[in-house]
Short mmCIF file of C-alpha atoms in Angstrom, two decimals:
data_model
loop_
_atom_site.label_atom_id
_atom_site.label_comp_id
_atom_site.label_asym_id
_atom_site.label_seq_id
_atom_site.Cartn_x
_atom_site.Cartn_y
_atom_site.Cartn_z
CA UNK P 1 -5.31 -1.34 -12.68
CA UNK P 2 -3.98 0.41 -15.64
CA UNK P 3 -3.87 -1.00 -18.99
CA UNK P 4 0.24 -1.05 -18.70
CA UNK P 5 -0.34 -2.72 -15.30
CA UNK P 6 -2.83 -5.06 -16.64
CA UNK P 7 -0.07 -6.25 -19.33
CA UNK P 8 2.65 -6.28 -17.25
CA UNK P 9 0.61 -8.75 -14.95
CA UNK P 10 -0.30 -10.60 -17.61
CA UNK P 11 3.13 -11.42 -18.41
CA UNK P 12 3.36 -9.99 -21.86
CA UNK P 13 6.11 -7.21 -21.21
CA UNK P 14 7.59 -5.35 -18.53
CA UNK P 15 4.97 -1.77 -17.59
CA UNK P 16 7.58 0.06 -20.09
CA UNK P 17 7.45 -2.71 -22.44
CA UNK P 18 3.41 -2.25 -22.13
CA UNK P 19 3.49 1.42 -22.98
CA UNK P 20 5.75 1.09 -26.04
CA UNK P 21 3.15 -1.78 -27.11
CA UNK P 22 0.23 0.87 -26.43
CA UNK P 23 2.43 3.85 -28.19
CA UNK P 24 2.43 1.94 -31.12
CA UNK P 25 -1.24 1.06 -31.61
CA UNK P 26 -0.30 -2.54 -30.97
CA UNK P 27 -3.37 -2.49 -28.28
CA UNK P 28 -6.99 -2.83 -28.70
CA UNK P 29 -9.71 -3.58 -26.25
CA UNK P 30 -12.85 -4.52 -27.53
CA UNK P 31 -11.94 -4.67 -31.36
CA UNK P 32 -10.78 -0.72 -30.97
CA UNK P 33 -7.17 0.68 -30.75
CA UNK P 34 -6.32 2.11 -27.24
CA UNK P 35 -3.51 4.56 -26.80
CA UNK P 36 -4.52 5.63 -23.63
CA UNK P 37 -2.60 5.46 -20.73
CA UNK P 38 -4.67 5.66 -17.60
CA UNK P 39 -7.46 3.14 -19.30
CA UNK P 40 -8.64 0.58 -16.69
CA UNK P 41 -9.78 -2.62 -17.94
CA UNK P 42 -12.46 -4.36 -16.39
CA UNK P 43 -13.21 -8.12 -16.34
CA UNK P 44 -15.85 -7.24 -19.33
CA UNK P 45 -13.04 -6.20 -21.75
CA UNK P 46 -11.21 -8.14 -24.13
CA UNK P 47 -7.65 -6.83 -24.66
CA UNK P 48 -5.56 -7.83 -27.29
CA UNK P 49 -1.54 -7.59 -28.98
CA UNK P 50 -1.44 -7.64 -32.17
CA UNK P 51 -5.24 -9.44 -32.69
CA UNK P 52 -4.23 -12.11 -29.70
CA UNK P 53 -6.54 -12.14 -26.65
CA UNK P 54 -4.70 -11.02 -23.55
CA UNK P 55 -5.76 -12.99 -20.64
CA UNK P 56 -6.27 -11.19 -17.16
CA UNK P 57 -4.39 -12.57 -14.15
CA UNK P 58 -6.33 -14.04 -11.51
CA UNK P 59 -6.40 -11.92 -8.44
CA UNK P 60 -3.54 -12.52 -5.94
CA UNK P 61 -4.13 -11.41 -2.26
CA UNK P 62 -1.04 -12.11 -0.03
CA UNK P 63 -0.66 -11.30 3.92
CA UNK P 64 2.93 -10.70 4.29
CA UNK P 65 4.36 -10.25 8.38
CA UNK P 66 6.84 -7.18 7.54
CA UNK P 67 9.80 -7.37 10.05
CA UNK P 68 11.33 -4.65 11.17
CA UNK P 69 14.07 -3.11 8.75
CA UNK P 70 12.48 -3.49 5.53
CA UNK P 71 10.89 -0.79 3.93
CA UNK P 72 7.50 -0.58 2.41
CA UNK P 73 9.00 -0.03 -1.61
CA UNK P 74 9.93 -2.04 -4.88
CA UNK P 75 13.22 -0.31 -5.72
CA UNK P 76 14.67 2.91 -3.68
CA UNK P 77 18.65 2.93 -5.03
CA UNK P 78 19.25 4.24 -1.19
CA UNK P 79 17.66 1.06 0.25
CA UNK P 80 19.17 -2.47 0.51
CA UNK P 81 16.03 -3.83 2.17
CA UNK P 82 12.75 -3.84 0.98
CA UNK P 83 9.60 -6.20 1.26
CA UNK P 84 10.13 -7.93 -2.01
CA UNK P 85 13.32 -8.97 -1.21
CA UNK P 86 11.23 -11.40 1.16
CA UNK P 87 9.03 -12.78 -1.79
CA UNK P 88 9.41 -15.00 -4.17
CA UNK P 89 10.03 -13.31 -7.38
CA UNK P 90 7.09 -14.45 -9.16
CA UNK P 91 5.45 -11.77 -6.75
CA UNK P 92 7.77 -8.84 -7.39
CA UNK P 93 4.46 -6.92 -9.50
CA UNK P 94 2.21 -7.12 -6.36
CA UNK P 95 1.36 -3.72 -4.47
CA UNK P 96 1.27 -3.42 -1.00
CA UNK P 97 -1.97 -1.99 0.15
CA UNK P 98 -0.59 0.67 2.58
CA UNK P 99 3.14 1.16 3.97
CA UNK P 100 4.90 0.37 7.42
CA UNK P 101 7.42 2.18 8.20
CA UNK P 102 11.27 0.83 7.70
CA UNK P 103 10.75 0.20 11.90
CA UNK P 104 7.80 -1.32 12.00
CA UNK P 105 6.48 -4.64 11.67
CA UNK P 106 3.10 -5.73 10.96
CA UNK P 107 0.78 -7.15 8.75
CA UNK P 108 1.05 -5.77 5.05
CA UNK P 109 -2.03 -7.07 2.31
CA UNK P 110 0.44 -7.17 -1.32
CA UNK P 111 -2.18 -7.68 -4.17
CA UNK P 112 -2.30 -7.36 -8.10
CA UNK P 113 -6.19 -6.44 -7.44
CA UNK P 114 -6.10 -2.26 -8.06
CA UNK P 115 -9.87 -1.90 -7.30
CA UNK P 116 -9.57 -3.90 -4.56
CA UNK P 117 -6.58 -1.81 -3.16
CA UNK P 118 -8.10 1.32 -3.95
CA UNK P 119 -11.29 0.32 -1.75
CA UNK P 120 -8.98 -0.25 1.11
CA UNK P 121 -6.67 2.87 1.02
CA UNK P 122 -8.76 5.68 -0.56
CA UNK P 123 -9.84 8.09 1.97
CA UNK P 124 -13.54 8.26 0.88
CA UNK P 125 -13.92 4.39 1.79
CA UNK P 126 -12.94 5.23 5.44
CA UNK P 127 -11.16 2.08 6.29
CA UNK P 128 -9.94 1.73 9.74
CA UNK P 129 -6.09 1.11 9.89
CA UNK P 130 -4.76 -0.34 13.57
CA UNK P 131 -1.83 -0.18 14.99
CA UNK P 132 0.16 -1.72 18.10
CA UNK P 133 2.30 0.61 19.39
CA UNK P 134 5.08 -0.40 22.08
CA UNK P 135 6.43 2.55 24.24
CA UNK P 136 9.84 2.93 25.51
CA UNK P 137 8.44 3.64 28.74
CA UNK P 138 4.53 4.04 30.02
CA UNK P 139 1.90 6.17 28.62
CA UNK P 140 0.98 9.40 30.55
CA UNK P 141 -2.69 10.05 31.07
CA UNK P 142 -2.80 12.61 28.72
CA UNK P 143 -1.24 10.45 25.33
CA UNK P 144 -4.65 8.71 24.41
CA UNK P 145 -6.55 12.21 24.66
CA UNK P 146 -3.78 13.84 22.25
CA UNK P 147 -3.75 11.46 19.94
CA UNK P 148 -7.84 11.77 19.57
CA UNK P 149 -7.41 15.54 18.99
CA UNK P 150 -4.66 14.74 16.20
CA UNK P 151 -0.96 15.87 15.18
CA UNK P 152 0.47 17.12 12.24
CA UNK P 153 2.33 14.50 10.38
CA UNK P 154 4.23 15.52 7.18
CA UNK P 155 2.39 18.40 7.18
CA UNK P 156 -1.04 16.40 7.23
CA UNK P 157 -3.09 16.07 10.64
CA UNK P 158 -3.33 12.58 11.96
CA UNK P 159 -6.13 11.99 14.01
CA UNK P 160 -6.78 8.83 15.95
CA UNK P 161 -10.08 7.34 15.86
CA UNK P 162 -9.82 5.31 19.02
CA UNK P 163 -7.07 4.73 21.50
CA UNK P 164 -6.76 1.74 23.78
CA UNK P 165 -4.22 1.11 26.37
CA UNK P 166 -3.41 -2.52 26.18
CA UNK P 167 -0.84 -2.07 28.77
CA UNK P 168 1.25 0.85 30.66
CA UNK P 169 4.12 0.75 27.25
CA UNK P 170 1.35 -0.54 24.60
CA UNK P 171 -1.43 1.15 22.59
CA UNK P 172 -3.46 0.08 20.26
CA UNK P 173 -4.46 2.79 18.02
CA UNK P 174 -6.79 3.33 15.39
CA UNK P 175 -7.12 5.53 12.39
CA UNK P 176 -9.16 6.04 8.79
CA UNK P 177 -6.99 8.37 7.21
CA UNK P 178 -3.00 7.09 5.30
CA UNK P 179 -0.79 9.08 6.28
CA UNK P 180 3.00 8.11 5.99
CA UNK P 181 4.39 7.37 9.11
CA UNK P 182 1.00 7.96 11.17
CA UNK P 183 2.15 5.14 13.71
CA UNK P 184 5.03 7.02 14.87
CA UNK P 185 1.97 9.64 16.30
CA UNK P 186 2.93 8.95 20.15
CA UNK P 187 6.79 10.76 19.90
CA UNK P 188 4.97 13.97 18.11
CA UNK P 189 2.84 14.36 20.66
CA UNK P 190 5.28 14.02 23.57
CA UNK P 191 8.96 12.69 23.93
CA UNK P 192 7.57 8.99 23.91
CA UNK P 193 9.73 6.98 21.54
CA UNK P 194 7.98 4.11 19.44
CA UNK P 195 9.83 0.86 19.95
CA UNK P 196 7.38 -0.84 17.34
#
């Protein structure tokens, strides 16, 4: 994570509390100023405010059931809903590892771990995502073999990986690639609606 992440977890100011601190040269890691931004510490550096060691946070990993109607974001002033409303608030820093969208539920990682995250999400890593996906009414034939050629989603192609009727109104599909709202596939390749 960066180093005005890596503050902010610690619990020594807010992220724009953290960049004033690193503005003003208040910020060393390993005896040397830092004013940059984007620096990562690892757990091999010793960071410090004003000559006092800054401790990093122990790794949180969460698994958090999303229900349907909240949406995958810490603060969107056109959203009353969002995941962190259902944490406690000593969690409100965490970053969900992927998105759901606002009417879908599922199981969401949150974690202060931004290697970690990165390893899971970034497309080079190819990690499988899978989805359950509930019909309003039963699959043709042809769904599963459109979905494995791909559609465009926000202007990105969505391919699935594998497709698995579970039963006539229920797929299971999976795919490598994150692409915002790439469960919602089955209604862009026909008039299927998603339920879930």
């Amino acid at each position: 994570m960066r180093l005005n992440r890596f503050l902010a977890a610690a619990g020594v100011a807010s992220r724009r509390g953290a960049d004033e601190l690193i503005a003003g040269g208040r910020v060393t890691v390993n005896g040397k100023p830092c004013r940059d931004f984007h620096f990562r510490p690892t757990i091999n550096d010793h960071v410090k405010i004003d000559g006092k060691l800054v401790h990093q946070p122990a790794p949180i990993y969460i698994l958090l059931n999303k229900p349907a109607g909240f949406v995958c974001t810490r603060r969107d002033p056109h959203v009353t809903d969002t995941i962190y409303d259902l944490l406690p608030l000593k969690f409100s820093s965490l970053a969900n590892v992927g998105r759901l969208d606002a009417q879908s539920e599922g199981l969401l990682l949150l974690t202060n771990d931004g290697e970690f995250a990165q390893r899971l999400t970034h497309p080079r890593f190819k990690v499988e995502k899978e989805y359950e996906v509930v019909l309003n009414r039963a699959a043709t034939s042809d769904l599963a073999q459109k979905l494995l050629r791909g559609v465009v989603l926000d202007r990105k192609r969505a391919r699935a990986k594998r497709v698995q009727q579970i039963s006539p109104t229920r797929l299971r599909i999976v795919l490598e690639q994150g692409i915002n709202r790439q469960s919602g596939a089955c209604s862009s390749v026909s008039d299927f609606t998603r339920k879930n």
